[in-house]
Structures are given as structure tokens and as C-alpha cells.
mmCIF file of C-alpha atoms in Angstrom:
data_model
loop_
_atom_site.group_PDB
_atom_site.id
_atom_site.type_symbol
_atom_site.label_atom_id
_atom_site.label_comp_id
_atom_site.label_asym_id
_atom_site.label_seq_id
_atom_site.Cartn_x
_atom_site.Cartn_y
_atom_site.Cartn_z
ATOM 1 C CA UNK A 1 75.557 1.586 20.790
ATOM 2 C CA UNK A 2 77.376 -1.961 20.678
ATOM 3 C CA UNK A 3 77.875 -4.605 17.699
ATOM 4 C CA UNK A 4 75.063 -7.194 16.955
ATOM 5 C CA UNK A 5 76.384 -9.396 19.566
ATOM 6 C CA UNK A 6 73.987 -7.890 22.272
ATOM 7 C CA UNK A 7 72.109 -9.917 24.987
ATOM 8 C CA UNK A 8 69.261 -6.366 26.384
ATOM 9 C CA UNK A 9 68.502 -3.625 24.559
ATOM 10 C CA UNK A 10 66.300 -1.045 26.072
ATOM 11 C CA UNK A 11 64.518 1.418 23.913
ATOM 12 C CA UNK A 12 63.027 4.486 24.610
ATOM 13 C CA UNK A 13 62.250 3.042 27.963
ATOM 14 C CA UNK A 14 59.191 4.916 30.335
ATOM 15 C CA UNK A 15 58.099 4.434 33.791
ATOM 16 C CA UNK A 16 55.227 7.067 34.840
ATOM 17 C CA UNK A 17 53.473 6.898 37.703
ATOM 18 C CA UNK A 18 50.302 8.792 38.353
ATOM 19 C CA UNK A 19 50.944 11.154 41.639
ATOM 20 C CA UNK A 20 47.929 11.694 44.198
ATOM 21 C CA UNK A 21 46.765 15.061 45.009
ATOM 22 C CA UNK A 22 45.041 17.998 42.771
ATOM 23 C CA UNK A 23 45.444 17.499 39.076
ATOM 24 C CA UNK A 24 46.450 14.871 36.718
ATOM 25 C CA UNK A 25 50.041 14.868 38.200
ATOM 26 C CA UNK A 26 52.353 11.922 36.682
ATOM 27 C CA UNK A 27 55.810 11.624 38.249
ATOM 28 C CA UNK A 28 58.235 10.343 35.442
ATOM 29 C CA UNK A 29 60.974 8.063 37.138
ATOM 30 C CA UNK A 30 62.285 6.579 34.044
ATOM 31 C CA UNK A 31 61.832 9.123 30.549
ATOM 32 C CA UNK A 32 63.085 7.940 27.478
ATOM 33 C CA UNK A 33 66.652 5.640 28.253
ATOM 34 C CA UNK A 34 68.261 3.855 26.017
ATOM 35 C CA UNK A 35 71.127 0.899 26.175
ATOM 36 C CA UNK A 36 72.423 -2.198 25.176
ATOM 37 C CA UNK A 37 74.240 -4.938 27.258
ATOM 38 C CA UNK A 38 76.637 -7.183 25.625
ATOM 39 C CA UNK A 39 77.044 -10.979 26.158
ATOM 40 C CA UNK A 40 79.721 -11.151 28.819
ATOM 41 C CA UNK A 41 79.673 -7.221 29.609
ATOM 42 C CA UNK A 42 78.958 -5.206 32.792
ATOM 43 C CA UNK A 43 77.051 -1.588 31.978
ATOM 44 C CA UNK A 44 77.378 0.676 35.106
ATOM 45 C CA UNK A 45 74.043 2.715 36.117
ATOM 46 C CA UNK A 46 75.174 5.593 38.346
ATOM 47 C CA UNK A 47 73.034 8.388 39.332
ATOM 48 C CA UNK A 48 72.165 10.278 42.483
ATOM 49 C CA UNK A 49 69.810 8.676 44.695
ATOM 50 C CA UNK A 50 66.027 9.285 42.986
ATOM 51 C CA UNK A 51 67.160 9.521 39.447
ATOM 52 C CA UNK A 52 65.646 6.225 38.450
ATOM 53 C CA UNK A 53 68.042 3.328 38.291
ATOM 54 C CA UNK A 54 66.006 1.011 40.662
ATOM 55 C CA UNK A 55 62.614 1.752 39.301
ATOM 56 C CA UNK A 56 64.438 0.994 35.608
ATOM 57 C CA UNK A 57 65.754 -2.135 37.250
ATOM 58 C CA UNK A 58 62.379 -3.241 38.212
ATOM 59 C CA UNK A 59 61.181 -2.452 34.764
ATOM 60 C CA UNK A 60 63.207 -4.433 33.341
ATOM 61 C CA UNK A 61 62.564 -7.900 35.460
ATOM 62 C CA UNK A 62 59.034 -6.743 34.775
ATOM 63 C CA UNK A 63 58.148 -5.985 38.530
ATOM 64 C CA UNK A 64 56.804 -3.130 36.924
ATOM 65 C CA UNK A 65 55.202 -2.654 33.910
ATOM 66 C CA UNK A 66 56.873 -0.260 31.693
ATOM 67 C CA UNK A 67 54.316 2.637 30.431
ATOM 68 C CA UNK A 68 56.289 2.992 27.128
ATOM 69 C CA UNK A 69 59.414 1.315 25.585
ATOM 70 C CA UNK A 70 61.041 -1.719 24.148
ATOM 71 C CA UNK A 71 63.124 -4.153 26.328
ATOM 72 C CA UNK A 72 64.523 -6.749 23.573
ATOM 73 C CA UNK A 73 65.958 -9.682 25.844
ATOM 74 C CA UNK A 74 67.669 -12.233 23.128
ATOM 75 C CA UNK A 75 65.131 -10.528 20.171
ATOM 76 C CA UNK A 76 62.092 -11.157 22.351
ATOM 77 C CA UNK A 77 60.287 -7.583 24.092
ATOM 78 C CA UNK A 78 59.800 -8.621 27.640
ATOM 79 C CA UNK A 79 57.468 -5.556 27.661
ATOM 80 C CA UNK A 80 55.144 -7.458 25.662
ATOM 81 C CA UNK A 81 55.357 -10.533 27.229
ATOM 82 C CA UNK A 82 52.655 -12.130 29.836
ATOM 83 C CA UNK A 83 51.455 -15.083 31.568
ATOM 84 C CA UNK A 84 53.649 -18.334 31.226
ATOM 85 C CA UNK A 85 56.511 -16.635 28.316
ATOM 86 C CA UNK A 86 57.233 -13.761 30.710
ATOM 87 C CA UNK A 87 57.492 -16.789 33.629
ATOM 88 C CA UNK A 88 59.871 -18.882 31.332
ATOM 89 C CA UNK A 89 61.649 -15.594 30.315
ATOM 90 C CA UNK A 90 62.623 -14.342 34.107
ATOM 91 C CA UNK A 91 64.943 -17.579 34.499
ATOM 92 C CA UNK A 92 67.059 -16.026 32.167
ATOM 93 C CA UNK A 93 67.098 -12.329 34.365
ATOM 94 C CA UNK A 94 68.173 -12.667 38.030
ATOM 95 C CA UNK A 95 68.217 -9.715 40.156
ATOM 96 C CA UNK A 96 70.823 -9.133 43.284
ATOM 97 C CA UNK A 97 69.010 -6.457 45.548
ATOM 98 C CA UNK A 98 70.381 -3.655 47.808
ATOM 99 C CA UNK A 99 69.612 -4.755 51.130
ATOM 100 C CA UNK A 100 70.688 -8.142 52.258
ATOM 101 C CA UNK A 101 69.183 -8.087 55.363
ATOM 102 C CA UNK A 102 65.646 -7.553 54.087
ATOM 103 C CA UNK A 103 66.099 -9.700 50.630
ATOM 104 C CA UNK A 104 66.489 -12.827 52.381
ATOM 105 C CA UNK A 105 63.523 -14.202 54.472
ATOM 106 C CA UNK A 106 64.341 -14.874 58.286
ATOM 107 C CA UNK A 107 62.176 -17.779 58.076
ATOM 108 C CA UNK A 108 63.774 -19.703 55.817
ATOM 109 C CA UNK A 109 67.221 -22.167 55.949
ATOM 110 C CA UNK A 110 69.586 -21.106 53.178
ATOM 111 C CA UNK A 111 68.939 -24.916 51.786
ATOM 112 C CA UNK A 112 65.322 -23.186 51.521
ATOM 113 C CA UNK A 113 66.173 -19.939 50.072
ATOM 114 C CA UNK A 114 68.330 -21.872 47.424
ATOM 115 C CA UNK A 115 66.102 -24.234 46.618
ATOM 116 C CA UNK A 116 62.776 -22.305 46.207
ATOM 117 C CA UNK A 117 63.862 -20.607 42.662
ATOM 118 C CA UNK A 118 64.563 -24.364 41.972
ATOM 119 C CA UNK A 119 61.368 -25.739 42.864
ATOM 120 C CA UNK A 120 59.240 -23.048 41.033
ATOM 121 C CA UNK A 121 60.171 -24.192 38.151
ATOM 122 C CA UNK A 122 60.294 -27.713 38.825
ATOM 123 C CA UNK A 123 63.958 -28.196 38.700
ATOM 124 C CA UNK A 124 64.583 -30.503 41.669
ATOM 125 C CA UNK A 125 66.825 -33.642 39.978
ATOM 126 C CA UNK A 126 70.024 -33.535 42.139
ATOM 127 C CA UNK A 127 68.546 -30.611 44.203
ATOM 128 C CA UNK A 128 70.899 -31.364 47.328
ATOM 129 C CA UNK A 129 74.219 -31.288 44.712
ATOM 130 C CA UNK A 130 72.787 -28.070 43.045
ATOM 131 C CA UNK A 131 72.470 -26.505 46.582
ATOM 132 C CA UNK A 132 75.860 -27.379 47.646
ATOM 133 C CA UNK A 133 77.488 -26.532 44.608
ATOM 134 C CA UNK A 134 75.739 -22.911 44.612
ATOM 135 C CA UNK A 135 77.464 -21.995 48.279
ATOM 136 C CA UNK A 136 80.605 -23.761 47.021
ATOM 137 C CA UNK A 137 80.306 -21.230 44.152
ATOM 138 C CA UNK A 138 80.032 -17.927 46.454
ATOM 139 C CA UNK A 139 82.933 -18.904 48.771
ATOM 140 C CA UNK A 140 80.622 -20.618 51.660
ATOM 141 C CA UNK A 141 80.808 -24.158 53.146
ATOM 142 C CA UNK A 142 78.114 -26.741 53.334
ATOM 143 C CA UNK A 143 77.598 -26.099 57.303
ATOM 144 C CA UNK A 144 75.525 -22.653 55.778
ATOM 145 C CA UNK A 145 72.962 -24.756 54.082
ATOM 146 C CA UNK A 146 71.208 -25.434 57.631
ATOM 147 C CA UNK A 147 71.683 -22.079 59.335
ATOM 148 C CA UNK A 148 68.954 -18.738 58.922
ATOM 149 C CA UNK A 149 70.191 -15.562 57.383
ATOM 150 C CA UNK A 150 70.429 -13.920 60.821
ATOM 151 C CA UNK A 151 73.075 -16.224 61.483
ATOM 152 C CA UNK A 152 75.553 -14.633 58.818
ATOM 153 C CA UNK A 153 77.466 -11.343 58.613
ATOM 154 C CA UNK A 154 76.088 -8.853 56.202
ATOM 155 C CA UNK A 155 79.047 -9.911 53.369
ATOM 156 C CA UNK A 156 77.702 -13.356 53.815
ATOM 157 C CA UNK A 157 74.283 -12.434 53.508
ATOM 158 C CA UNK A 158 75.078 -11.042 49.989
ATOM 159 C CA UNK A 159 77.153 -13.981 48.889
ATOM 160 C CA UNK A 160 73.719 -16.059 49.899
ATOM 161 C CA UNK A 161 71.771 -13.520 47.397
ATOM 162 C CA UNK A 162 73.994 -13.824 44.901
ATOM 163 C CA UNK A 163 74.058 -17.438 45.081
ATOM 164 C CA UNK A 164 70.047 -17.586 44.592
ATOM 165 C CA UNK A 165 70.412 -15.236 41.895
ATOM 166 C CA UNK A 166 72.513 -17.566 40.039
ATOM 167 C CA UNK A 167 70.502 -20.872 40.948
ATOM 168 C CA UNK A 168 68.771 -20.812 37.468
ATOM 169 C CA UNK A 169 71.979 -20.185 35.668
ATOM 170 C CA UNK A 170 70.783 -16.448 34.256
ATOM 171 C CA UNK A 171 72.272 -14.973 31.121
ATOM 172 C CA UNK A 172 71.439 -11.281 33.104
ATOM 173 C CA UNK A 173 72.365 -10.223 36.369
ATOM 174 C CA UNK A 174 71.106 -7.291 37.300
ATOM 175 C CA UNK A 175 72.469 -5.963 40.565
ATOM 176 C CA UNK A 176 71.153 -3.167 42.095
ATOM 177 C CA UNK A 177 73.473 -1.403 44.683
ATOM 178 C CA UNK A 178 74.499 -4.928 45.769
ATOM 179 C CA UNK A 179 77.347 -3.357 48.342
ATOM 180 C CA UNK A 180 75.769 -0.333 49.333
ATOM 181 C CA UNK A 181 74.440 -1.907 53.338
ATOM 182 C CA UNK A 182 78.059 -3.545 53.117
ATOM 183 C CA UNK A 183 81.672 -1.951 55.222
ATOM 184 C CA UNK A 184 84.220 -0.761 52.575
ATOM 185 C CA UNK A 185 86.611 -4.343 53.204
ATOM 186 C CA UNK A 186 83.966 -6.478 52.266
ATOM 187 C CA UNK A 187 83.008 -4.273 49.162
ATOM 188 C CA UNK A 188 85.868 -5.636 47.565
ATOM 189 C CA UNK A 189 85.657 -8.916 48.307
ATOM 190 C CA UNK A 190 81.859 -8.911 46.613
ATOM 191 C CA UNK A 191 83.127 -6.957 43.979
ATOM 192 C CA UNK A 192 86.178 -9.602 43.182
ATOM 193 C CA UNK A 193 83.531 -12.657 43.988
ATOM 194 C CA UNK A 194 81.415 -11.088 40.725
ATOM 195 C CA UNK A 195 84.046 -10.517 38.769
ATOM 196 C CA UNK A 196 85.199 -13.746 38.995
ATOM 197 C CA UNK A 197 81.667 -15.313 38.927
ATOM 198 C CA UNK A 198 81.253 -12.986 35.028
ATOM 199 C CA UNK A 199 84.695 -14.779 33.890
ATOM 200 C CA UNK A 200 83.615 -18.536 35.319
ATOM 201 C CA UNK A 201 79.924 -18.285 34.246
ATOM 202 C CA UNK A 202 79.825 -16.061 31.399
ATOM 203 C CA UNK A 203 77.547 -13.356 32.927
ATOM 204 C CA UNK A 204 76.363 -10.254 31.631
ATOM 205 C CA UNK A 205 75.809 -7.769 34.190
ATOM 206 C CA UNK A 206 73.821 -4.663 34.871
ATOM 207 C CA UNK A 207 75.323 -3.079 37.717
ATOM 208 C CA UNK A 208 73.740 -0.165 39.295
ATOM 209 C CA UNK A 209 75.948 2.256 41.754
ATOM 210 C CA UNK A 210 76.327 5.785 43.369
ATOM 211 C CA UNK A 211 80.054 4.944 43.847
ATOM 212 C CA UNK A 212 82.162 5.211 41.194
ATOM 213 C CA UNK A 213 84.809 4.297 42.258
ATOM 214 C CA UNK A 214 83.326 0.556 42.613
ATOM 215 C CA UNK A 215 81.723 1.096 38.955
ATOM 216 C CA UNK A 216 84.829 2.463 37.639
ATOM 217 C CA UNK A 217 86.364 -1.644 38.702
ATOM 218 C CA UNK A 218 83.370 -3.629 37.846
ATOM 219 C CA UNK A 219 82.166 -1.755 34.330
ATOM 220 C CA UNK A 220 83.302 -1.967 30.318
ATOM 221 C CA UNK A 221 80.844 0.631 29.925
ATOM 222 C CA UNK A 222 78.671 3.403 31.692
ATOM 223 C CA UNK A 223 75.544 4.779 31.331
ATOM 224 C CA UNK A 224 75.346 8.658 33.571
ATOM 225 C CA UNK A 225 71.193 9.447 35.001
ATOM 226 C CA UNK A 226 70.082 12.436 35.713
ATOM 227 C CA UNK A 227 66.400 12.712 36.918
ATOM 228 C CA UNK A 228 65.075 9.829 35.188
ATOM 229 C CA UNK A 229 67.367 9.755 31.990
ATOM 230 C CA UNK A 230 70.204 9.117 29.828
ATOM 231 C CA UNK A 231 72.353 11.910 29.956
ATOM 232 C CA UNK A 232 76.023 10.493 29.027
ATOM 233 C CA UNK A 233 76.943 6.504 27.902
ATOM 234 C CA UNK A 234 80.998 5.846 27.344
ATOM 235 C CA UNK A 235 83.300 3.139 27.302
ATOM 236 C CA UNK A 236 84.412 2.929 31.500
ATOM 237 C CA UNK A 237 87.972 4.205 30.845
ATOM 238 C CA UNK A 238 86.922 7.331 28.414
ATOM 239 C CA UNK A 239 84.606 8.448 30.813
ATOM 240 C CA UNK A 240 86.453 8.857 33.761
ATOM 241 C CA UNK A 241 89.353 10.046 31.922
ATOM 242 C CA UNK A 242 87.503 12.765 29.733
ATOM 243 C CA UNK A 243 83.915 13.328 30.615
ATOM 244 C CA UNK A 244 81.688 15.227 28.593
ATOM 245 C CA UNK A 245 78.797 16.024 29.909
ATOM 246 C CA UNK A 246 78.548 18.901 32.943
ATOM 247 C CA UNK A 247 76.780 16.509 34.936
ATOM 248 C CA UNK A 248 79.228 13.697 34.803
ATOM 249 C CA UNK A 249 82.450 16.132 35.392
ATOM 250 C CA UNK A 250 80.805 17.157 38.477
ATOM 251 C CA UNK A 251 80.271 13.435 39.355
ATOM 252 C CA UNK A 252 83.679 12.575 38.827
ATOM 253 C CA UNK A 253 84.872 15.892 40.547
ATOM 254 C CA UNK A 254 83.265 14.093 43.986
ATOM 255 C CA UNK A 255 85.440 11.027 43.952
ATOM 256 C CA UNK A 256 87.839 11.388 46.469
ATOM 257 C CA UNK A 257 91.914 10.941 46.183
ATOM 258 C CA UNK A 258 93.778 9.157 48.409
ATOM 259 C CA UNK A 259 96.804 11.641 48.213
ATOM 260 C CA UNK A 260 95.802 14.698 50.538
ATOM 261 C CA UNK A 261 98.095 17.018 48.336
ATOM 262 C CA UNK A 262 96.581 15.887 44.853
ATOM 263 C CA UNK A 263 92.598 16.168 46.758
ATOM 264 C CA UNK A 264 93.535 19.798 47.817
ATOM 265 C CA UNK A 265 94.746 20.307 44.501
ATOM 266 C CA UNK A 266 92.131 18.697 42.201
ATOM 267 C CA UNK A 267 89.382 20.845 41.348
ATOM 268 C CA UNK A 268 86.030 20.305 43.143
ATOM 269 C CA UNK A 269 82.476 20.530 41.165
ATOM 270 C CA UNK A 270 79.857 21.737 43.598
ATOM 271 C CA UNK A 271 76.735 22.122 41.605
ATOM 272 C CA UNK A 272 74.325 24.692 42.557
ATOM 273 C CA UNK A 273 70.901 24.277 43.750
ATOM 274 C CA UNK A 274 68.789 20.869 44.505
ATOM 275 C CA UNK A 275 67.932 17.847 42.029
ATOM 276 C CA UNK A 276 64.394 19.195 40.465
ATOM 277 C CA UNK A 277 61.244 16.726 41.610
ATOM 278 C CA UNK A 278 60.230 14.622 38.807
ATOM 279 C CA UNK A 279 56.549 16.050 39.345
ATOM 280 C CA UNK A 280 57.918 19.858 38.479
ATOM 281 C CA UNK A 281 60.544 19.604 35.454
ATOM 282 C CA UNK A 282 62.186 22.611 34.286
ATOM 283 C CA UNK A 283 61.353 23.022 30.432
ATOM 284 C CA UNK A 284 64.649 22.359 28.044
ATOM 285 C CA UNK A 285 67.208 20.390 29.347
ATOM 286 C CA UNK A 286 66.510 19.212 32.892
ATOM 287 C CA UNK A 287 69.729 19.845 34.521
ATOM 288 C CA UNK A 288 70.033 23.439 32.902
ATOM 289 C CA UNK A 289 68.858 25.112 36.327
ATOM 290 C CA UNK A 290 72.091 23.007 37.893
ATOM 291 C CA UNK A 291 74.421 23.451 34.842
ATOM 292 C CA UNK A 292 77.304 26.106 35.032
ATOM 293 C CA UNK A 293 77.576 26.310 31.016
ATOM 294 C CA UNK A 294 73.889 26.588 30.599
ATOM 295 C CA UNK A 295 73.053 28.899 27.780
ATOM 296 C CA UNK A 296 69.311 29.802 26.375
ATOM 297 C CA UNK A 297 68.859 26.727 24.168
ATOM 298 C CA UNK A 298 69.456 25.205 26.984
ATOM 299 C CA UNK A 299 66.241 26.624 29.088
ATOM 300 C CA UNK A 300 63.379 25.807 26.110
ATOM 301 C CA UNK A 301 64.917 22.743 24.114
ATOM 302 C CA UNK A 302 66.083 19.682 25.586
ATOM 303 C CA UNK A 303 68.915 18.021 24.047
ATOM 304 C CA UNK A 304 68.610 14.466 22.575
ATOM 305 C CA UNK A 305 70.712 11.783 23.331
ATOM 306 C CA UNK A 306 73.522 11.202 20.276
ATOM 307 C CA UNK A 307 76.636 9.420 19.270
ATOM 308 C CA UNK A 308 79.626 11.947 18.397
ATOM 309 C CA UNK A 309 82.285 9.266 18.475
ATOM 310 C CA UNK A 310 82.023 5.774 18.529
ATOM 311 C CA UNK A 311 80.621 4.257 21.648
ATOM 312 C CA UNK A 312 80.098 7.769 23.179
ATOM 313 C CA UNK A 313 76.600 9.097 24.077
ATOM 314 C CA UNK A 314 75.863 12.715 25.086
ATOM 315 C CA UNK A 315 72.478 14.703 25.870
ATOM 316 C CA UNK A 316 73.962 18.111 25.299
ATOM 317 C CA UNK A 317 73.632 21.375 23.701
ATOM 318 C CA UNK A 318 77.211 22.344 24.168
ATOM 319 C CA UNK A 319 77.991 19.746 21.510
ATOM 320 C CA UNK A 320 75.646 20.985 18.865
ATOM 321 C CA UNK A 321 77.082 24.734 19.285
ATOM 322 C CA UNK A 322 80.832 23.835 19.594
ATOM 323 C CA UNK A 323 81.671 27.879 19.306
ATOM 324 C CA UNK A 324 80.366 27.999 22.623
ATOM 325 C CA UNK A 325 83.594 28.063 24.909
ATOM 326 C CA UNK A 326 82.884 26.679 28.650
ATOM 327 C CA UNK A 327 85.859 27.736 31.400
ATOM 328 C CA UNK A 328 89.284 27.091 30.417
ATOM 329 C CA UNK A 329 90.708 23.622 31.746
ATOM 330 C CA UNK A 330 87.085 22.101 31.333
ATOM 331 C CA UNK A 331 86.966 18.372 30.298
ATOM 332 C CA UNK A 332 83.526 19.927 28.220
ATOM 333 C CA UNK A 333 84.182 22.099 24.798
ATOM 334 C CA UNK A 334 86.429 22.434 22.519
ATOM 335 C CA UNK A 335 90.051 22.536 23.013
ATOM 336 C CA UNK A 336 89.408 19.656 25.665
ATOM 337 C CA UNK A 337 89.956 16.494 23.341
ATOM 338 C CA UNK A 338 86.402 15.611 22.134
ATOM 339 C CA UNK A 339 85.288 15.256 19.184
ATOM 340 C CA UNK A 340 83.774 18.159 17.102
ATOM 341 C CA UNK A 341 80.059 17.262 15.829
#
């Protein structure tokens, strides 16, 4: 998907969980994704809720262990890895989670929280510089470094995560729905604090997001889920210009406009039905039940996930049958400006 120059590559990634109850039930949160990161490069990792970007997340810091897959960090498969390598291995991956107000711990000072990633790995020379020069860094003064995390708003909470994340000087950030618990003004300001933190530091980021409007700001590139996998991957700009898969023209038919005569105007997606439960897949694809172009390939053979232009992914069978002629005006089929397999 990108040139050599690559920091993560994911493979063929699986996260199964075995599901109580009668039978040998296994609920499949992650099935089969695929991606690279580039060195200096944000990938966006939008989905609906339950589709499987945290769990993948997780999989990749190894808070879980994956059930199948490759996770190449720098050449080395942090799937494989164990004991003191994986240990060494996780200064390099930093994680920014959801929820400041339950990511921090109410116990501690920030000149604790700061200085605990430090002091696991035995990095205390100049601690009290380091410290100062991390809340410096995230747009906070050096009063913060005695206060508890109750004491801060909820944007200042997250500048406090994001400053521990970055206390071991990662190569990866991965940051999963970092403005989610956060009001729409100080969105931005988070979103223009990493940004500017990616240029200074030279950060790669994986940034997972429902909004894509925030994804379409932060992202080079995107990668679309749909219950638990890859369905679309495309350079930020093609996508939301011309997307190609159903499932990621309804997504981008949900983002609102800001003119009231264009948002009457634009045409609305509303996809029938509920998201499937990842213990009862439909056979074939697994948004065919959801999809409006869904045709009978569709219902016994699910598509695989290929290149038909460079840098654009698609799980499809619309693109393997291009005589098949979805409703005039579609961004999907031919006529529309993609590329003929």
C-alpha cells in the first residue's frame, strides 16, 4: 500500500474471542486487516462504534494478543515478541486513550503521571527538566506539575495524556478517539496541538475516529471498517471526494454541511437495517444485507480486499463486475470516475 519507507505494517491481522454460552461461539472483532503507516504519516481508522478499531488498537500495543497476523514494527513482528523485547519495543508505541477522565489516575500529581513511564524504564537523569519540558510541550505551565487530574478541564486532561504518551519519545502514536469526551472548541485545539506535535517531533500517527470530519483534517490516508474489517483504504482527499465503496458513500453522506440550502440539497445515505453481531455473520460479503447495490455474488462470496489504482483499496464485488450499473449520480460504478479493473 505505501513505498518501502514504512514505520507498521499490519498483515492479515485477527482478534477472536471465544463467546460464553451454548456452542463453540467465537466473536471476531478484528478479521483479516491490512495497512501500513508511513514515517511521519497519520492513517485515519473510522468505523461505527463496535466495528473493531479499539480492540485493533490494543492489538497492536500488544494489550491483546493477536490470534492471527503479522504486526511488522521497524521489520520486527511485535506479535511474536515476549518478555523483555516486547518491553523494550512498547517505548517506541505510545497510546493516547478515549477517556481522559478515566486514563489518568486521581491519585497521582501530574509530576507523577509524567514521570512513571520515565522511571519504568529507568530513565530518570534530568527527570525534573524532562517533566517540565513535556507540559511546556502540550501548551501547560509548570504550576500543573503539582496539581491532580481533577484539578484540570477535560481539554487539559488530554493535553496531560498526550504529554505521557510522548515522555519516551515514540516513533507511533496511536490515538484512539482522543477528542471524543471533549466539547467541539476544544476539539480543535487538540487536533492543531497534534498536528503541530507530528511536524515538531516527527510522529507517525494512527488516529482512530467516528468523525470525519476531524479525520478528514488530521489524516494523509484512511482506512474505512466495517464489522471487524478492511473494507475501503484511500489517500484522505480521494476518499472524501470520490468514495467507492457503498459503505463509505453512506459514511460520507452523514457528514453534515454548514450551509442549510446545500444540507437540504445533498443527498442523504440512510442504510437499511442494523450492523450484523460479529457472533452471527451473514455469508458473502458482510455488509450485503445493508448494501443497496447488493447483487447475488454478493450473498455467498465475500470480496477480497484489492488495489485498482494506486494507493486505493476496495473490498467489493461491484468492481470485479463493472457491467453492473448502481443508481445514476452514484460515486460507485462506472461512469463515476474510478478506475475500471
Amino acid at each position: 500500500m505505501l513505498s518501502d519507507n514504512h514505520l507498521l505494517e499490519v498483515q492479515n491481522l485477527k482478534m477472536y474471542f471465544p463467546s460464553p454460552g451454548k456452542g463453540e461461539r467465537v466473536l471476531k472483532a478484528v478479521d483479516d486487516v491490512s495497512f501500513r503507516i508511513g514515517q511521519r504519516e497519520t492513517l485515519g481508522l473510522v468505523g461505527e462504534s463496535g466495528c473493531g478499531k479499539s480492540t485493533l488498537a490494543r492489538a497492536i500495543v500488544r494489550l491483546y494478543r493477536p490470534t492471527a497476523g503479522v504486526i511488522l514494527f521497524r521489520g520486527e513482528d511485535l506479535a511474536q515478541l515476549e518478555g523483555e523485547r516486547l518491553w523494550q519495543t512498547r517505548r517506541q508505541i505510545q497510546m493516547i486513550f478515549q477517556d481522559p477522565y478515566s486514563s489518568l489516575n486521581p491519585r497521582m500529581r501530574v509530576a507523577e503521571i509524567l514521570s512513571e513511564p520515565l522511571r519504568n524504564f529507568q530513565l530518570t537523569e534530568n527527570l525534573q527538566a524532562r517533566m517540565l519540558e513535556l507540559v511546556t510541550l502540550v501548551g501547560l505551565d509548570a504550576s500543573s506539575l503539582s496539581r491532580y487530574p481533577h484539578e484540570f478541564s477535560g481539554g487539559q486532561r488530554q493535553r496531560i495524556a498526550i504529554a505521557r504518551a510522548l515522555a519516551l519519545n515514540p516513533a507511533l502514536v496511536i490515538a484512539d478517539e482522543p477528542l471524543s469526551a471533549l466539547d467541539v472548541s476544544i476539539q480543535a485545539q487538540i487536533v492543531n496541538l497534534l498536528r503541530e506535535l507530528q511536524t515538531r517531533l516527527g510522529l507517525s500517527y494512527l488516529f482512530i475516529s467516528h468523525d470525519l470530519s476531524v479525520v478528514s483534517l488530521m489524516s494523509h490516508r484512511v482506512v474505512v471498517m466495517y464489522l471487524g474489517q478492511s473494507v475501503e483504504t484511500a489517500p484522505t482527499r480521494e476518499l472524501f471526494a470520490k468514495p467507492w465503496h457503498p459503505y463509505t458513500e453512506a459514511l460520507l453522506s452523514a457528514i453534515p454541511v454548514p450551509d442549510p440550502r446545500r444540507e437540504r440539497s445533498k443527498g442523504r445515505i440512510v442504510l437499511k437495517g442494523d450492523v450484523p453481531s460479529p457472533l452471527h455473520r451473514p455469508p458473502g460479503c458482510p455488509f450485503h444485507p445493508r448494501c443497496p447495490y447488493a447483487f447475488e455474488r454478493c450473498r455467498a462470496e465475500k470480496p477480497l480486499l484489492q488495489v485498482y489504482a494506486p494507493g486505493r483499496w476496495v473490498s467489493c464485488h461491484l468492481y470485479a463486475e463493472p457491467e453492473r450499473q448502481p443508481r445514476p449520480g452514484s460515486a460507485i460504478g462506472p461512469g463515476s470516475g474510478r478506475p475500471e479493473p
